[in-house]
PDB file of C-alpha atoms in Angstrom:
ATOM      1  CA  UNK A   1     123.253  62.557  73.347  1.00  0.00           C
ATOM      2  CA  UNK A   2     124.564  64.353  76.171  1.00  0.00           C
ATOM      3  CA  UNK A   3     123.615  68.052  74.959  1.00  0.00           C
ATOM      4  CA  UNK A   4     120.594  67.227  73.725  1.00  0.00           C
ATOM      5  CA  UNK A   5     119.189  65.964  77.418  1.00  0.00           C
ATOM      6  CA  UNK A   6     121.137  69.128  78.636  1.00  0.00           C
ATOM      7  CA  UNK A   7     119.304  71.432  76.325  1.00  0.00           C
ATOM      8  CA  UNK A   8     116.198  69.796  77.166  1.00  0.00           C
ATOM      9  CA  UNK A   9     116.665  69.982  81.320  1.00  0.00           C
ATOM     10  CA  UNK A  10     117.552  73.631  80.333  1.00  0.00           C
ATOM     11  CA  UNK A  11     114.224  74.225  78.776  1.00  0.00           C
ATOM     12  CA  UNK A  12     112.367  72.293  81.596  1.00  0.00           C
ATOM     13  CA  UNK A  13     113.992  74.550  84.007  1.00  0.00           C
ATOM     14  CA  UNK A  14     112.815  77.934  82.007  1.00  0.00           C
ATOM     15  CA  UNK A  15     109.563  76.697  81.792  1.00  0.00           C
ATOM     16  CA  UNK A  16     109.390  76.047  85.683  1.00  0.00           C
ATOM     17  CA  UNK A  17     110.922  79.629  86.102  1.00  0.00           C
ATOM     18  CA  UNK A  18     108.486  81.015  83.726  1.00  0.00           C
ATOM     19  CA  UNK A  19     105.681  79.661  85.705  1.00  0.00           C
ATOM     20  CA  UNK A  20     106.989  80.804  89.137  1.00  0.00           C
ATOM     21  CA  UNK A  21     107.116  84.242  87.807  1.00  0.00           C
ATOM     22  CA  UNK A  22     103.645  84.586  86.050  1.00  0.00           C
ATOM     23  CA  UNK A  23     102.333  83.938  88.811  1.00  0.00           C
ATOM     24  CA  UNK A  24     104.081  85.972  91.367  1.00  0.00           C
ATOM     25  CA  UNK A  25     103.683  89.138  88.785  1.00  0.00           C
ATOM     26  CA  UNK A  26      99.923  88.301  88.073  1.00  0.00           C
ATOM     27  CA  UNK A  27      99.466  88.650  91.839  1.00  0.00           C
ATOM     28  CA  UNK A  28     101.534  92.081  92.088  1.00  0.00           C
ATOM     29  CA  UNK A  29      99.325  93.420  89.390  1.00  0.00           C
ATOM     30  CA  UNK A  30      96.243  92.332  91.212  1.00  0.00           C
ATOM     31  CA  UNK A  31      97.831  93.861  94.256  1.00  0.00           C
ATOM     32  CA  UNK A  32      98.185  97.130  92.150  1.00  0.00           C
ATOM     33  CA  UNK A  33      94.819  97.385  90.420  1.00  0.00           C
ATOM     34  CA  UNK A  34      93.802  96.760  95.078  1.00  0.00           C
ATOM     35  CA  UNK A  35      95.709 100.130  95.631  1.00  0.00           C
ATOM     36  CA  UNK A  36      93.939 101.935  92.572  1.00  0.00           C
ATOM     37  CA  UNK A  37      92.629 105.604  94.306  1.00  0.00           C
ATOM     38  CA  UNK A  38      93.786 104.086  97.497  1.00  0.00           C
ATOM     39  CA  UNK A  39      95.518 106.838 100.189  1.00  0.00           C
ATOM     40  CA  UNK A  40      98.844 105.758 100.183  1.00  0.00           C
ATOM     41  CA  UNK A  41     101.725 106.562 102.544  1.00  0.00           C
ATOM     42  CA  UNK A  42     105.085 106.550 100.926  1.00  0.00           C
ATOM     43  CA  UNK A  43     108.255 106.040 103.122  1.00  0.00           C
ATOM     44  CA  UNK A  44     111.590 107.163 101.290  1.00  0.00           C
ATOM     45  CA  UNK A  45     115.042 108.015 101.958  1.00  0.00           C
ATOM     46  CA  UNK A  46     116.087 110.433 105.035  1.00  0.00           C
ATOM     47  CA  UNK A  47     112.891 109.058 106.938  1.00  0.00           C
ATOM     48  CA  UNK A  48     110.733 111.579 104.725  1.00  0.00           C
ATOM     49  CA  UNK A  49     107.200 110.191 104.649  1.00  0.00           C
ATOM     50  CA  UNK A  50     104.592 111.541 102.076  1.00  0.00           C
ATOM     51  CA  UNK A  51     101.037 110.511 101.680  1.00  0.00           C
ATOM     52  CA  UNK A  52      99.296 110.386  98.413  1.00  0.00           C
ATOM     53  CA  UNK A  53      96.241 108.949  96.011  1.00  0.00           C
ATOM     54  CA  UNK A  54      97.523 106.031  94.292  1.00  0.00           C
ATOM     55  CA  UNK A  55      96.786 106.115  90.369  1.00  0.00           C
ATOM     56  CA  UNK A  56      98.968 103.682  88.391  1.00  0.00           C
ATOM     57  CA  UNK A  57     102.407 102.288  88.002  1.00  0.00           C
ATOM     58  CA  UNK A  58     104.787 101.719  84.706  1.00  0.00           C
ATOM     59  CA  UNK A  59     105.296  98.052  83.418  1.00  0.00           C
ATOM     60  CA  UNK A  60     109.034  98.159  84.764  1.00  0.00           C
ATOM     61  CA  UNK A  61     107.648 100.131  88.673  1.00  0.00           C
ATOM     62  CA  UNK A  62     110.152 102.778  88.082  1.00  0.00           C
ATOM     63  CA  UNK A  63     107.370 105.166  88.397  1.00  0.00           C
ATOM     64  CA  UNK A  64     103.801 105.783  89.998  1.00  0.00           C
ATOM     65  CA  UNK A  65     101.399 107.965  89.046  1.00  0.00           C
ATOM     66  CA  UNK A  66      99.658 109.582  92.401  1.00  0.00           C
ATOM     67  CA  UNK A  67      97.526 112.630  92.897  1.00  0.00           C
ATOM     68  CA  UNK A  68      97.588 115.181  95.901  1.00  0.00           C
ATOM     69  CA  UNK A  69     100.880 114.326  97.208  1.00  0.00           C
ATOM     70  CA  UNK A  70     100.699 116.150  99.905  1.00  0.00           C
ATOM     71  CA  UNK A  71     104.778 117.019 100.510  1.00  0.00           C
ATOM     72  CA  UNK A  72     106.273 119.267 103.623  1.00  0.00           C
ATOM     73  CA  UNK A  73     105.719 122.230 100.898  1.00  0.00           C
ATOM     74  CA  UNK A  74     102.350 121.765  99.898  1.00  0.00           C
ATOM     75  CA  UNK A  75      99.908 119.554  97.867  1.00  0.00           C
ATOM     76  CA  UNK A  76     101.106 118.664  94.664  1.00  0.00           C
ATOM     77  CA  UNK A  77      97.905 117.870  92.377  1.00  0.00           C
ATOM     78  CA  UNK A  78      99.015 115.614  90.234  1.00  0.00           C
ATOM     79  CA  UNK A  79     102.715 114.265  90.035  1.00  0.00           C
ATOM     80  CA  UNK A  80     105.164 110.849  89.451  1.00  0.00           C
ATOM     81  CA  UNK A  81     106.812 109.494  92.255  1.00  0.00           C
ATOM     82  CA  UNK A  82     110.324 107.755  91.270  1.00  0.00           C
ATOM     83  CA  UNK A  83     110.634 104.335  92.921  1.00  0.00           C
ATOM     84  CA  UNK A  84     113.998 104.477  93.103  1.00  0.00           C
ATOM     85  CA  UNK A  85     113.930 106.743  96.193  1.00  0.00           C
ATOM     86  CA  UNK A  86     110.656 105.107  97.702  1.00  0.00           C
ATOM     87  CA  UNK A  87     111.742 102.687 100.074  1.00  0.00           C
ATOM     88  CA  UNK A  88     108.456 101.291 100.800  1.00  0.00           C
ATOM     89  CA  UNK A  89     104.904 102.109 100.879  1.00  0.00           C
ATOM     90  CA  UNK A  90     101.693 101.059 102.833  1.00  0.00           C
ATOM     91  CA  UNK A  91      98.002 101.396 102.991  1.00  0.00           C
ATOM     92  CA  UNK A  92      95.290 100.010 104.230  1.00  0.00           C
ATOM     93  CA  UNK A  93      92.529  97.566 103.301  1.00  0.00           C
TER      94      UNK A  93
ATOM     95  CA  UNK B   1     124.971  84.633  98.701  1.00  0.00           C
ATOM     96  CA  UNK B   2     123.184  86.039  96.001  1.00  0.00           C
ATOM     97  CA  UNK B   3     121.421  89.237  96.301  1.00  0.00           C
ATOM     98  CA  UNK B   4     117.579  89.777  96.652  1.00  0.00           C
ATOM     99  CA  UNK B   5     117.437  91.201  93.107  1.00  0.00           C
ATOM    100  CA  UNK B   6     119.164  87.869  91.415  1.00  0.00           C
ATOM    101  CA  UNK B   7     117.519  85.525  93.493  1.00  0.00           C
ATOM    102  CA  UNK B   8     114.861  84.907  90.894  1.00  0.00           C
ATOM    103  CA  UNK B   9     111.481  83.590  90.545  1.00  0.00           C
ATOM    104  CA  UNK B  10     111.809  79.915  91.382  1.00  0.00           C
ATOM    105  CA  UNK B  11     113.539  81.334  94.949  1.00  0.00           C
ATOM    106  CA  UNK B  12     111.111  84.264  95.674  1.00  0.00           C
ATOM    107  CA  UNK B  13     108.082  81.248  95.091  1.00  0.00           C
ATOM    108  CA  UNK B  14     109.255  79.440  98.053  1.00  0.00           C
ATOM    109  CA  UNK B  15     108.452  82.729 100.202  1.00  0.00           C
ATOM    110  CA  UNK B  16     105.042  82.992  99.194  1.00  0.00           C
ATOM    111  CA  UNK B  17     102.516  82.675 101.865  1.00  0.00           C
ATOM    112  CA  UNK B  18     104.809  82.554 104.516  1.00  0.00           C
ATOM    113  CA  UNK B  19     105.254  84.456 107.210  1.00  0.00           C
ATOM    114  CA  UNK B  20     108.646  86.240 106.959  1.00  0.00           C
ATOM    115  CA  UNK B  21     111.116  88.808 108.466  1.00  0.00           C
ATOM    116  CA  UNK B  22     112.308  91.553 106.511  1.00  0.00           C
ATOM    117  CA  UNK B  23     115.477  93.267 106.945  1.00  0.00           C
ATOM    118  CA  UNK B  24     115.470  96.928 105.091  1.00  0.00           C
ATOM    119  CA  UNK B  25     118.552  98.781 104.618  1.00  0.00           C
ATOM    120  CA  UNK B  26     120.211  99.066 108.200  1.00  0.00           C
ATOM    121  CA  UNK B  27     118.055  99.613 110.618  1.00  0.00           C
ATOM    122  CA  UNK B  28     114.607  98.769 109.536  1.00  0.00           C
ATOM    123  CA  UNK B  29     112.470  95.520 110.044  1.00  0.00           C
ATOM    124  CA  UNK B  30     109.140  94.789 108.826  1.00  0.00           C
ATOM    125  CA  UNK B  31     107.150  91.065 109.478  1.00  0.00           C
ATOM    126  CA  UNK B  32     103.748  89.882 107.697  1.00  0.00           C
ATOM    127  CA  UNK B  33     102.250  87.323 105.055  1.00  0.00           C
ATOM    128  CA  UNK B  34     104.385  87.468 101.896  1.00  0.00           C
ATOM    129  CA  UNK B  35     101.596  88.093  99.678  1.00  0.00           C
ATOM    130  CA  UNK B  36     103.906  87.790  96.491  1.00  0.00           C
ATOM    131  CA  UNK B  37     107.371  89.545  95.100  1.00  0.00           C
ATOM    132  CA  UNK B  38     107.436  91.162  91.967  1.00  0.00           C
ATOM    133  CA  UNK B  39     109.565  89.415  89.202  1.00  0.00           C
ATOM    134  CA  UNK B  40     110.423  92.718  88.011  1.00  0.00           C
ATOM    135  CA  UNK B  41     111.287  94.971  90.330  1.00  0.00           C
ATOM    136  CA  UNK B  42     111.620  92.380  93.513  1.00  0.00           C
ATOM    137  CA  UNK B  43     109.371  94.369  95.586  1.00  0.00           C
ATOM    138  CA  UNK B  44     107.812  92.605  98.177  1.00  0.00           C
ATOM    139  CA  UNK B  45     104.522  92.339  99.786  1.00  0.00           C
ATOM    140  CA  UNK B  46     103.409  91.770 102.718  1.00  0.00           C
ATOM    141  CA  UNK B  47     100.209  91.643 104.651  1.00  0.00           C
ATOM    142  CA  UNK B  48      98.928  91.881 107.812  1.00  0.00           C
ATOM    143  CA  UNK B  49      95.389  91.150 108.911  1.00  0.00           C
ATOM    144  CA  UNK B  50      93.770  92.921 111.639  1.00  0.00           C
ATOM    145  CA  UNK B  51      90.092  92.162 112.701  1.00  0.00           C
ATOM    146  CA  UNK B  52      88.545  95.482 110.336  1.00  0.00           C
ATOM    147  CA  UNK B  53      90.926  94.125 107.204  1.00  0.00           C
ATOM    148  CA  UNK B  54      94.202  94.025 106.646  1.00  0.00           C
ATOM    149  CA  UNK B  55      97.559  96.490 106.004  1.00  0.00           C
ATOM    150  CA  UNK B  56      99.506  95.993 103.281  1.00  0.00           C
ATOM    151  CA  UNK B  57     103.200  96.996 102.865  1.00  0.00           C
ATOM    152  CA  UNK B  58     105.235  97.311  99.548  1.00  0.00           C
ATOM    153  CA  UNK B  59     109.255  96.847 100.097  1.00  0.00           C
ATOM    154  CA  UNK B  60     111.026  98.097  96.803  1.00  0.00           C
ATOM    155  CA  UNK B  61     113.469  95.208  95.399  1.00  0.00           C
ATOM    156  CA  UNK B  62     116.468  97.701  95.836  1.00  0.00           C
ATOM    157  CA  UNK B  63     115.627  98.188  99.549  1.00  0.00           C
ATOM    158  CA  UNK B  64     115.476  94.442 100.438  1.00  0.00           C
ATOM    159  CA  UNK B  65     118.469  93.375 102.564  1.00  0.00           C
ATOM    160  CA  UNK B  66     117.314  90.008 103.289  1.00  0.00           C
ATOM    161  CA  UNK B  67     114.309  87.547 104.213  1.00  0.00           C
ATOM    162  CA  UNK B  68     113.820  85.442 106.788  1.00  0.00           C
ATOM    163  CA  UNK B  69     111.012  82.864 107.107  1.00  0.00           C
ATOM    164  CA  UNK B  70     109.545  82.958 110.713  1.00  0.00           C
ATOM    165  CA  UNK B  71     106.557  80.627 110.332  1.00  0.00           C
ATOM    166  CA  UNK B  72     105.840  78.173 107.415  1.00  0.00           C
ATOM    167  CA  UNK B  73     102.084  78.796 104.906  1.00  0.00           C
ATOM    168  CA  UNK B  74      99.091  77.043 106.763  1.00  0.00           C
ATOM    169  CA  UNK B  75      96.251  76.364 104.471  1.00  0.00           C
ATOM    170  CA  UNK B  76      93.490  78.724 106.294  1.00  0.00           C
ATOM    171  CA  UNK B  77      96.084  81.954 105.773  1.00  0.00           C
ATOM    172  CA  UNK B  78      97.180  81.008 102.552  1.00  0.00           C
ATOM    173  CA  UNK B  79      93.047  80.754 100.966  1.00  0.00           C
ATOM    174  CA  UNK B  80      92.936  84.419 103.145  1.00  0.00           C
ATOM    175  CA  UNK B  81      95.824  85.589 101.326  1.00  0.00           C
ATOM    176  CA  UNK B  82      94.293  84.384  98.059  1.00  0.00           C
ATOM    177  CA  UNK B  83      90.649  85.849  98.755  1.00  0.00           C
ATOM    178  CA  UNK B  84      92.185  88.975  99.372  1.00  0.00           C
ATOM    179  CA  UNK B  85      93.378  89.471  95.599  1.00  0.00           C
ATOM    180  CA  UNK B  86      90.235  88.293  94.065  1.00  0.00           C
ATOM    181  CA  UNK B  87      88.316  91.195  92.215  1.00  0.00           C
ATOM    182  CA  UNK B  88      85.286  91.964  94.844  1.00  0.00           C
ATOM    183  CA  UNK B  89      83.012  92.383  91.711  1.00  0.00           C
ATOM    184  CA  UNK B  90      81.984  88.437  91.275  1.00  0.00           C
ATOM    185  CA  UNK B  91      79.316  87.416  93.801  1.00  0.00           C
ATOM    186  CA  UNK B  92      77.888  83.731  93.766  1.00  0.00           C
ATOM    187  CA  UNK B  93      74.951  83.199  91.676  1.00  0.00           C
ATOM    188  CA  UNK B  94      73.355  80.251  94.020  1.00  0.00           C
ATOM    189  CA  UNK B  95      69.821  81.085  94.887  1.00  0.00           C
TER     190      UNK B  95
END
């Protein structure tokens, strides 16, 4: 019947999609694990640039975990970087 | 048109290993390989090789205004693109 082809185009089309995104996430987290006690420059909002030591990111990158963020006020030892206001970051290979 | 964030996988797939224009917020651009995008934040990477290695940039999803492809994947960039995720740890056993 006509829903059954449907449902089965439908499940097709999430298997396709689930493909495409295992492996665009398996090569973020490679990209990650690259960056791991990496100097890292972070560019964020208001053109304020920070440099740190890259540690580790949350599952959902709403945080990263960086040591000696080094901030217009000093060198913060250890601290977590919300990537909500990072705009982008960059380092070096 | 859709934004970045909903484009999903299937759309961001068809960027990889191309060579692509990216417009951030209003007045920023950056170019490179796109390495891969994140399917869960849609942050973006791209690389650029130099002769010494390569620099790497990291576009949050939010940030992303819009892509453009400026060149399409050629084999050669797209094995160097691959290469450059491998672990460096594994080292051919051949005699």
């Amino acid at each position: 019947s006509i829903s059954t082809s449907a449902a089965e185009a439908d499940a097709k089309e999430l298997q396709r999609e689930q493909r495409a995104r295992s492996a665009l996430r398996e090569r973020f987290l490679r990209c990650l694990l690259t960056m791991t006690n990496k100097k890292v420059q972070f560019h964020m909002h208001e053109k304020v640039d920070v440099e740190a030591t890259f540690g580790a990111s949350d599952i959902d990158v709403l945080n990263f975990q960086v040591s000696d963020l080094h901030t217009p006020i000093g060198v913060q030892k250890e601290a977590l970087i919300r990537c909500q206001d990072v705009i982008s970051f960059t380092f070096d290979m | 048109q859709r934004g970045w964030l909903h484009s999903g996988p299937l759309l961001w797939l068809q960027y990889v290993d191309k060579n692509v224009k990216l417009k951030v917020g209003k007045h920023e651009e950056h170019r490179g390989w796109l390495l891969t995008v994140d399917p869960v934040s849609a942050s973006v990477v791209l690389v650029n090789f130099r002769e010494d290695g390569a620099s790497v940039r990291v576009v949050m999803g939010h940030a992303v205004e819009d892509v453009e492809v400026l060149q399409e994947s050629d084999p050669e960039t797209a094995e160097r693109l691959r290469l450059f995720l491998l672990p460096p740890t594994t080292s051919s056993l051949d005699p």
